[in-house]
Tab-separated table of C-alpha atoms in Angstrom:
chain	number	residue	atom	x	y	z
A	1	MET	CA	29.853	26.736	-14.797
A	2	ASN	CA	27.674	27.877	-17.877
A	3	ASP	CA	23.782	27.566	-17.895
A	4	LYS	CA	23.416	23.965	-20.041
A	5	LYS	CA	26.105	22.432	-17.785
A	6	GLN	CA	23.772	23.967	-14.496
A	7	LEU	CA	20.737	22.234	-16.101
A	8	ALA	CA	22.524	19.075	-17.142
A	9	THR	CA	23.488	18.755	-13.360
A	10	VAL	CA	19.997	19.545	-12.078
A	11	GLN	CA	18.463	17.024	-14.059
A	12	LYS	CA	21.041	14.176	-13.017
A	13	THR	CA	20.324	14.806	-9.449
A	14	MET	CA	16.537	15.637	-9.417
A	15	ALA	CA	13.941	13.245	-8.347
A	16	ILE	CA	10.355	13.065	-8.812
A	17	SER	CA	8.026	11.548	-6.693
A	18	LYS	CA	5.368	9.380	-8.039
A	19	ASP	CA	2.437	11.823	-6.922
A	20	THR	CA	4.150	14.512	-9.034
A	21	LEU	CA	4.237	12.298	-11.914
A	22	GLU	CA	0.729	11.006	-11.578
A	23	ASP	CA	-0.537	14.471	-11.120
A	24	PHE	CA	0.677	15.573	-14.622
A	25	LEU	CA	-0.063	12.454	-16.480
A	26	PHE	CA	-3.581	11.900	-15.034
A	27	SER	CA	-4.702	15.309	-14.067
A	28	GLN	CA	-8.059	14.517	-14.944
A	29	CYS	CA	-8.712	11.275	-13.296
A	30	LYS	CA	-5.728	10.653	-10.763
A	31	ASN	CA	-8.553	9.551	-8.186
A	32	GLU	CA	-11.102	8.156	-10.537
A	33	ILE	CA	-8.948	5.306	-11.964
A	34	SER	CA	-7.320	2.015	-10.370
A	35	ASP	CA	-3.359	1.800	-10.339
A	36	GLU	CA	-3.874	-1.262	-12.844
A	37	GLN	CA	-5.705	1.356	-15.184
A	38	LYS	CA	-3.014	3.821	-15.046
A	39	ALA	CA	-0.277	1.208	-15.768
A	40	LEU	CA	-2.407	0.172	-18.730
A	41	PHE	CA	-2.410	3.809	-20.003
A	42	VAL	CA	1.343	3.964	-19.701
A	43	TRP	CA	1.847	0.980	-21.537
A	44	ILE	CA	-0.713	1.996	-24.270
A	45	ALA	CA	1.608	4.875	-24.613
A	46	LEU	CA	4.847	2.973	-25.058
A	47	ALA	CA	3.291	0.784	-27.847
A	48	ASN	CA	2.369	3.463	-29.746
A	49	ASN	CA	5.651	5.123	-29.444
A	50	LEU	CA	3.450	8.422	-27.974
A	51	ASN	CA	4.641	10.461	-25.322
A	52	PRO	CA	2.140	11.518	-22.487
A	53	TYR	CA	4.508	14.249	-21.110
A	54	LYS	CA	4.105	16.216	-24.767
A	55	ARG	CA	0.474	15.356	-24.288
A	56	GLU	CA	0.559	13.258	-27.524
A	57	ILE	CA	-1.425	10.696	-25.453
A	58	TYR	CA	-3.625	11.461	-22.481
A	59	PRO	CA	-6.497	9.648	-20.483
A	60	ILE	CA	-10.276	10.523	-20.485
A	61	PRO	CA	-12.238	9.271	-17.525
A	62	PHE	CA	-16.146	7.906	-17.826
A	63	TRP	CA	-18.328	6.017	-15.758
A	64	ASN	CA	-18.850	2.596	-17.480
A	65	SER	CA	-22.372	1.429	-16.403
A	66	LYS	CA	-21.721	-1.794	-18.550
A	67	LEU	CA	-18.924	-2.822	-16.207
A	68	GLY	CA	-20.232	-0.890	-13.058
A	69	LYS	CA	-17.003	0.986	-12.635
A	70	ASN	CA	-15.095	4.004	-13.529
A	71	ASP	CA	-13.106	3.286	-16.676
A	72	MET	CA	-10.222	5.058	-18.968
A	73	GLN	CA	-10.022	5.895	-22.413
A	74	PRO	CA	-6.863	6.972	-24.048
A	75	VAL	CA	-6.927	9.306	-26.636
A	76	THR	CA	-4.848	11.616	-28.818
A	77	ALA	CA	-4.974	15.138	-30.545
A	78	TYR	CA	-6.122	16.055	-33.969
A	79	THR	CA	-2.274	17.752	-34.267
A	80	VAL	CA	-0.495	14.642	-33.650
A	81	TYR	CA	-2.169	12.896	-36.351
A	82	LEU	CA	-1.045	16.041	-38.529
A	83	GLN	CA	2.591	15.532	-37.273
A	84	LYS	CA	2.761	11.860	-37.766
A	85	ALA	CA	1.260	12.315	-41.147
A	86	GLN	CA	3.697	14.712	-41.932
A	87	ALA	CA	6.656	12.704	-40.455
A	88	SER	CA	5.718	9.733	-43.136
A	89	TRP	CA	6.878	12.188	-45.714
A	90	LYS	CA	4.033	11.342	-47.997
A	91	LEU	CA	1.748	13.921	-46.984
A	92	ASP	CA	1.226	16.404	-49.927
A	93	GLY	CA	-1.347	18.912	-48.703
A	94	TRP	CA	-4.944	18.893	-47.229
A	95	GLU	CA	-8.094	20.844	-47.048
A	96	THR	CA	-11.046	20.586	-44.954
A	97	GLU	CA	-14.612	21.894	-46.213
A	98	ILE	CA	-17.719	22.440	-44.237
A	99	ILE	CA	-21.052	21.517	-45.332
A	100	GLU	CA	-23.889	23.823	-44.344
A	101	ASP	CA	-27.657	23.218	-44.542
A	102	ASP	CA	-30.088	25.749	-46.236
A	103	ASP	CA	-30.229	27.634	-42.835
A	104	GLY	CA	-26.809	27.991	-42.436
A	105	LYS	CA	-26.060	25.236	-39.977
A	106	VAL	CA	-23.182	22.737	-40.163
A	107	ALA	CA	-24.404	19.419	-41.779
A	108	GLY	CA	-21.305	17.615	-42.239
A	109	GLY	CA	-17.920	18.187	-43.935
A	110	LYS	CA	-15.389	16.967	-46.085
A	111	ILE	CA	-11.271	16.453	-46.015
A	112	THR	CA	-9.066	16.136	-49.327
A	113	ILE	CA	-6.031	14.569	-48.726
A	114	HIS	CA	-3.025	14.328	-51.145
A	115	ARG	CA	-0.201	11.662	-51.006
A	116	LYS	CA	3.113	12.002	-52.816
A	117	ASP	CA	2.885	8.308	-53.910
A	118	TRP	CA	-0.790	8.428	-54.934
A	119	ASN	CA	-2.061	9.700	-58.484
A	120	ASN	CA	-5.439	10.744	-56.749
A	121	PRO	CA	-6.551	12.426	-53.786
A	122	PHE	CA	-8.214	10.889	-50.881
A	123	ILE	CA	-11.279	12.358	-49.952
A	124	TRP	CA	-13.296	11.361	-46.950
A	125	GLU	CA	-16.718	12.823	-45.936
A	126	VAL	CA	-18.900	13.103	-42.619
A	127	THR	CA	-22.303	14.094	-41.984
A	128	ARG	CA	-23.333	15.890	-38.622
A	129	ASP	CA	-25.347	13.352	-37.065
A	130	GLU	CA	-22.339	10.840	-37.550
A	131	ILE	CA	-19.838	12.850	-35.400
A	132	VAL	CA	-21.806	15.150	-33.205
A	133	GLN	CA	-21.485	14.341	-29.324
A	134	CYS	CA	-24.297	14.521	-27.371
A	135	LYS	CA	-25.223	14.741	-23.515
A	136	LYS	CA	-27.785	11.956	-21.871
A	137	ASP	CA	-30.690	13.796	-23.129
A	138	TRP	CA	-29.170	13.248	-26.712
A	139	SER	CA	-28.795	17.234	-27.134
A	140	PRO	CA	-25.295	18.367	-28.405
A	141	ASN	CA	-22.681	18.930	-25.854
A	142	LYS	CA	-21.261	22.336	-24.832
A	143	ASN	CA	-18.044	22.361	-27.584
A	144	TRP	CA	-20.549	21.276	-30.231
A	145	ASN	CA	-23.319	23.575	-29.738
A	146	GLU	CA	-20.467	26.759	-29.564
A	147	LYS	CA	-17.780	25.379	-31.853
A	148	PRO	CA	-19.506	23.101	-34.517
A	149	LYS	CA	-17.264	23.963	-37.302
A	150	PHE	CA	-14.172	23.720	-35.359
A	151	MET	CA	-15.233	20.293	-33.967
A	152	THR	CA	-16.241	18.983	-37.505
A	153	LYS	CA	-12.663	19.875	-38.889
A	154	LYS	CA	-11.276	18.147	-36.040
A	155	THR	CA	-13.077	15.026	-36.263
A	156	LEU	CA	-12.591	15.213	-40.347
A	157	ILE	CA	-8.535	15.476	-39.691
A	158	GLY	CA	-8.494	12.601	-37.508
A	159	GLN	CA	-10.584	9.915	-39.330
A	160	GLY	CA	-9.410	11.108	-42.689
A	161	MET	CA	-5.513	11.098	-41.654
A	162	ARG	CA	-5.932	7.744	-40.075
A	163	LEU	CA	-7.875	6.251	-43.061
A	164	CYS	CA	-5.306	7.822	-45.667
A	165	PHE	CA	-1.959	6.652	-43.874
A	166	PRO	CA	-3.178	3.156	-42.384
A	167	GLU	CA	0.483	2.069	-42.755
A	168	ASP	CA	1.862	4.946	-40.465
A	169	ILE	CA	-1.043	6.184	-38.218
A	170	GLY	CA	-3.854	3.745	-38.430
A	171	TRP	CA	-2.808	2.159	-35.361
A	172	MET	CA	-3.133	5.224	-33.334
A	173	PRO	CA	-5.839	5.975	-30.675
A	174	TYR	CA	-9.143	7.790	-31.647
A	175	LEU	CA	-9.586	11.811	-31.000
A	176	GLU	CA	-11.753	12.710	-27.776
A	177	GLU	CA	-13.960	13.848	-30.362
A	178	GLU	CA	-14.509	10.638	-31.882
A	179	ILE	CA	-14.464	8.177	-28.856
A	180	ARG	CA	-17.310	9.144	-26.568
A	181	ASN	CA	-19.613	8.333	-29.455
A	182	ALA	CA	-17.669	5.405	-30.977
A	183	GLN	CA	-17.687	3.497	-27.505
A	184	VAL	CA	-20.721	1.121	-26.614
A	185	ILE	CA	-20.857	2.606	-23.125
A	186	ASP	CA	-22.713	5.233	-21.214
A	187	TRP	CA	-20.547	8.494	-20.666
A	188	GLU	CA	-21.316	10.242	-17.759
A	189	THR	CA	-18.933	12.591	-16.408
A	190	GLU	CA	-21.072	13.458	-13.564
A	191	SER	CA	-22.080	10.222	-12.730
A	192	LYS	CA	-23.005	9.775	-8.860
A	193	LYS	CA	-21.706	6.120	-8.956
A	194	LYS	CA	-18.014	6.644	-8.428
A	195	VAL	CA	-15.688	3.964	-7.434
A	196	SER	CA	-13.825	4.409	-3.976
A	197	LEU	CA	-10.132	4.403	-4.590
A	198	ALA	CA	-7.399	4.312	-2.340
A	199	GLN	CA	-5.011	7.203	-2.490
A	200	VAL	CA	-1.216	6.313	-3.715
A	201	GLU	CA	1.248	7.122	-0.915
A	202	ASN	CA	3.989	6.064	-2.242
A	203	THR	CA	6.430	8.615	-2.558
A	204	GLU	CA	9.661	7.095	-3.957
A	205	PRO	CA	11.718	9.342	-5.998
A	206	VAL	CA	12.100	8.802	-9.753
A	207	ASN	CA	15.574	9.540	-11.459
A	208	VAL	CA	15.188	11.415	-14.412
A	209	ASP	CA	17.559	9.442	-16.303
A	210	ALA	CA	16.049	6.432	-15.572
A	211	LEU	CA	12.719	7.765	-17.342
A	212	GLN	CA	14.871	8.993	-20.238
A	213	THR	CA	16.308	5.245	-20.681
A	214	LYS	CA	12.775	3.927	-20.666
A	215	SER	CA	11.717	6.428	-23.485
A	216	VAL	CA	14.287	5.141	-25.558
A	217	LYS	CA	13.756	1.790	-24.973
A	218	ALA	CA	10.112	2.295	-25.667
A	219	ASP	CA	11.286	3.096	-29.312
A	220	VAL	CA	12.676	-0.217	-30.219
A	221	ILE	CA	10.971	-2.860	-31.633
A	222	SER	CA	8.829	-4.872	-28.989
A	223	SER	CA	8.551	-8.598	-28.477
A	224	GLU	CA	4.916	-8.606	-29.635
A	225	GLN	CA	5.998	-6.917	-32.947
A	226	LYS	CA	8.630	-9.426	-33.399
A	227	LYS	CA	6.099	-12.285	-32.651
A	228	LYS	CA	3.782	-11.010	-35.445
A	229	ILE	CA	6.189	-10.393	-38.346
A	230	ASN	CA	7.826	-14.060	-37.685
A	231	GLN	CA	4.077	-15.054	-37.544
A	232	ILE	CA	3.729	-13.891	-40.855
A	233	PHE	CA	6.660	-15.105	-42.562
A	234	ASP	CA	5.727	-18.428	-41.511
A	235	LEU	CA	2.093	-18.164	-43.134
A	236	MET	CA	3.985	-16.839	-46.253
A	237	LYS	CA	5.459	-20.516	-46.780
A	238	TYR	CA	9.050	-19.499	-47.842
A	239	GLU	CA	11.510	-22.329	-48.316
A	240	ASP	CA	13.766	-20.371	-46.275
A	241	SER	CA	11.919	-18.043	-44.149
A	242	ASP	CA	14.867	-16.639	-42.224
A	243	THR	CA	16.863	-15.680	-45.261
A	244	LYS	CA	13.746	-14.138	-47.229
A	245	LYS	CA	13.345	-12.119	-43.959
A	246	LYS	CA	16.478	-10.749	-43.661
A	247	GLU	CA	16.334	-9.826	-47.438
A	248	PHE	CA	13.107	-7.927	-46.796
A	249	CYS	CA	14.687	-6.047	-43.771
A	250	LYS	CA	17.825	-5.168	-45.818
A	251	GLU	CA	15.895	-4.110	-48.974
A	252	LEU	CA	13.016	-2.352	-47.277
A	253	TYR	CA	14.796	-0.608	-44.382
A	254	ASN	CA	18.703	-1.301	-44.891
A	255	LYS	CA	18.609	-3.533	-41.639
A	256	ASP	CA	20.472	-6.591	-40.670
A	257	SER	CA	17.685	-7.930	-38.657
A	258	LEU	CA	14.416	-7.151	-36.817
A	259	THR	CA	16.460	-6.329	-33.424
A	260	LYS	CA	17.475	-3.024	-34.970
A	261	PHE	CA	13.970	-1.942	-35.776
A	262	THR	CA	12.486	0.929	-34.211
A	263	ASN	CA	8.685	0.841	-32.850
A	264	ASP	CA	7.505	2.796	-36.013
A	265	GLU	CA	9.447	0.728	-38.662
A	266	ALA	CA	7.955	-2.530	-37.135
A	267	ASN	CA	4.658	-1.132	-37.638
A	268	ASN	CA	5.279	-0.150	-41.003
A	269	PHE	CA	7.084	-3.404	-41.848
A	270	ILE	CA	3.881	-5.367	-40.326
A	271	GLU	CA	1.405	-3.343	-42.829
A	272	LYS	CA	3.554	-4.176	-45.699
A	273	LEU	CA	3.549	-8.188	-44.812
A	274	LYS	CA	-0.150	-7.979	-44.606
A	275	LEU	CA	-0.400	-6.594	-48.126
A	276	TRP	CA	2.414	-9.190	-49.272
A	277	LEU	CA	0.933	-12.269	-47.425
A	278	LYS	CA	-2.483	-11.385	-49.159
A	279	LYS	CA	-0.573	-11.331	-52.597
A	280	ARG	CA	1.220	-14.653	-51.349
A	281	ILE	CA	-2.485	-16.453	-50.886
A	282	ILE	CA	-4.664	-15.030	-53.718
A	283	THR	CA	-1.966	-14.304	-56.461
A	284	ASP	CA	0.648	-16.781	-55.812
A	285	ARG	CA	-1.803	-19.505	-54.586
A	286	ILE	CA	0.450	-21.056	-52.029
A	287	TYR	CA	-2.471	-22.816	-50.240
A	288	THR	CA	-4.909	-25.438	-51.116
A	289	LEU	CA	-8.182	-25.353	-49.830
A	290	GLU	CA	-7.279	-27.963	-46.941
A	291	GLU	CA	-4.354	-25.850	-46.083
A	292	LEU	CA	-6.040	-22.563	-46.177
A	293	SER	CA	-8.999	-23.805	-43.867
A	294	SER	CA	-6.517	-24.776	-41.312
A	295	VAL	CA	-4.835	-21.586	-40.934
A	296	ILE	CA	-7.776	-19.091	-41.738
A	297	GLU	CA	-8.217	-18.822	-37.860
A	298	ILE	CA	-4.456	-17.187	-37.425
A	299	ILE	CA	-4.923	-15.112	-40.698
A	300	THR	CA	-7.804	-13.729	-38.983
A	301	ASP	CA	-6.120	-12.837	-35.668
A	302	ILE	CA	-3.613	-10.914	-38.116
A	303	TYR	CA	-5.914	-8.688	-39.871
A	304	VAL	CA	-7.617	-7.245	-36.885
A	305	ASN	CA	-7.474	-3.499	-37.513
A	306	PRO	CA	-10.623	-2.039	-39.278
A	307	ASN	CA	-8.320	-1.065	-42.242
A	308	ASP	CA	-7.559	-4.603	-42.561
A	309	GLN	CA	-10.883	-5.601	-43.244
A	310	LYS	CA	-10.754	-5.492	-47.229
A	311	LEU	CA	-7.829	-7.395	-47.085
A	312	LEU	CA	-9.284	-10.321	-45.060
A	313	GLU	CA	-12.440	-10.083	-47.202
A	314	GLU	CA	-10.394	-10.703	-50.041
A	315	ILE	CA	-8.739	-13.833	-48.603
A	316	ILE	CA	-12.010	-15.007	-47.506
A	317	ASN	CA	-13.406	-14.689	-51.017
A	318	PHE	CA	-10.530	-16.301	-52.491
A	319	GLY	CA	-11.477	-19.252	-50.082
A	320	GLU	CA	-14.762	-19.327	-51.469
A	321	THR	CA	-13.717	-19.974	-54.848
A	322	LEU	CA	-11.379	-22.412	-53.968
A	323	THR	CA	-14.401	-24.196	-52.319
A	324	GLU	CA	-16.170	-23.896	-55.908
A	325	THR	CA	-13.087	-24.877	-57.705
A	326	LYS	CA	-13.023	-28.203	-55.538
A	327	LYS	CA	-16.686	-29.065	-56.577
A	328	GLU	CA	-15.705	-29.137	-60.330
A	329	GLU	CA	-12.329	-30.338	-60.336
A	330	PRO	CA	-10.183	-31.357	-57.204
A	331	THR	CA	-7.439	-28.898	-56.208
A	332	THR	CA	-3.639	-30.446	-56.224
A	333	LYS	CA	-0.717	-29.099	-55.041
C-alpha cells in the first residue's frame, strides 16, 4: 500500500472529538464564549464561504460592557482579501503608500488598486487617527506602537479591496485591525467581569468524511440567497419573472437554474441584480409614486450593505422627484 492509500485509509477511519475541534477553532476564546456564539461563528463562516480551518476567518473575544457579557467578533486576515480579489480575475495590480508627517511619524496612507475592467485606478486614503487602535487610556496599543507602517498597510489593503471589489468581497468580515475601533463597544481583553461558562464535556467523535461533505454543501447557494434573488426579480416587475430569471442565469453564468449556483456566484448575482433593479426603477420607470411608496421598505431591506447606500440614495432621490412631478402633473401608468 503506497503512502496516498495509507493516508486515505487513515482519513476515513479517523475520528476527531468535539473538544479537539473547538481547541483549534476557538483557541483564543474556547472558555470565554457560549456554545450559541460558537455555533454562530460556524454559520457565519459557512455563509461567507470562508474556511476557519485555513484561518480564513477566526473569532476574537472581547468583553461587551453594553450587553454585560463576553462576546465574539468574527474577523478575517488581509491576505484573504488579496486572495479573493485575485480570484475575481479583475485585479490588475495594487500599491500602498505610507504618508509621514514632518517628524517622520506615520500620519496615514494611501492604496491604489487597478481593475482590468476599469479605465481609472481606485484610490483610497486614510489618516492615522481614523484607523489607529488604542487602549482604554486612548494610547496606541502595542502593535501600533511597534509596527505602525505594517498596521497601516494591512488596514489599507482590507478597506481598499473591500471597496474596490464590492461585488466579490464587499460582504466579507472586517479585519481585526479594523473591528476594534469600528465596534460601538468597550474592548477589554483584561476585563475582570468574565461570564462563567460550563465546560463542554461532549466527546462524541466527528467523522472527517462528514466534515468534508458539510464543506461541499456550504459552497452551494443558500436558501437565503435564493429568497433574496427571487425577491429582487419580483420587484423588477417583469411580465414573466421566471423566464427572465432563467435567461439571466444562462446569459451571465451559463446555468439552467439557481440550484446550480455556487455561494460566490449567488452573491455576485445579487450584486448585479441590485444594479439592475435600480436601473429598472429610475431609467425604465416601472413604478408610479404610489407603487414605489408601497415597496420602498422592501427595497431598503435589500440594499443593506454599506456599499449599497449610494444605490439606495439614488432610488430615494428618484422617489422625491416623483413627488415633485405629481404636484405639477399627476403621474399615470
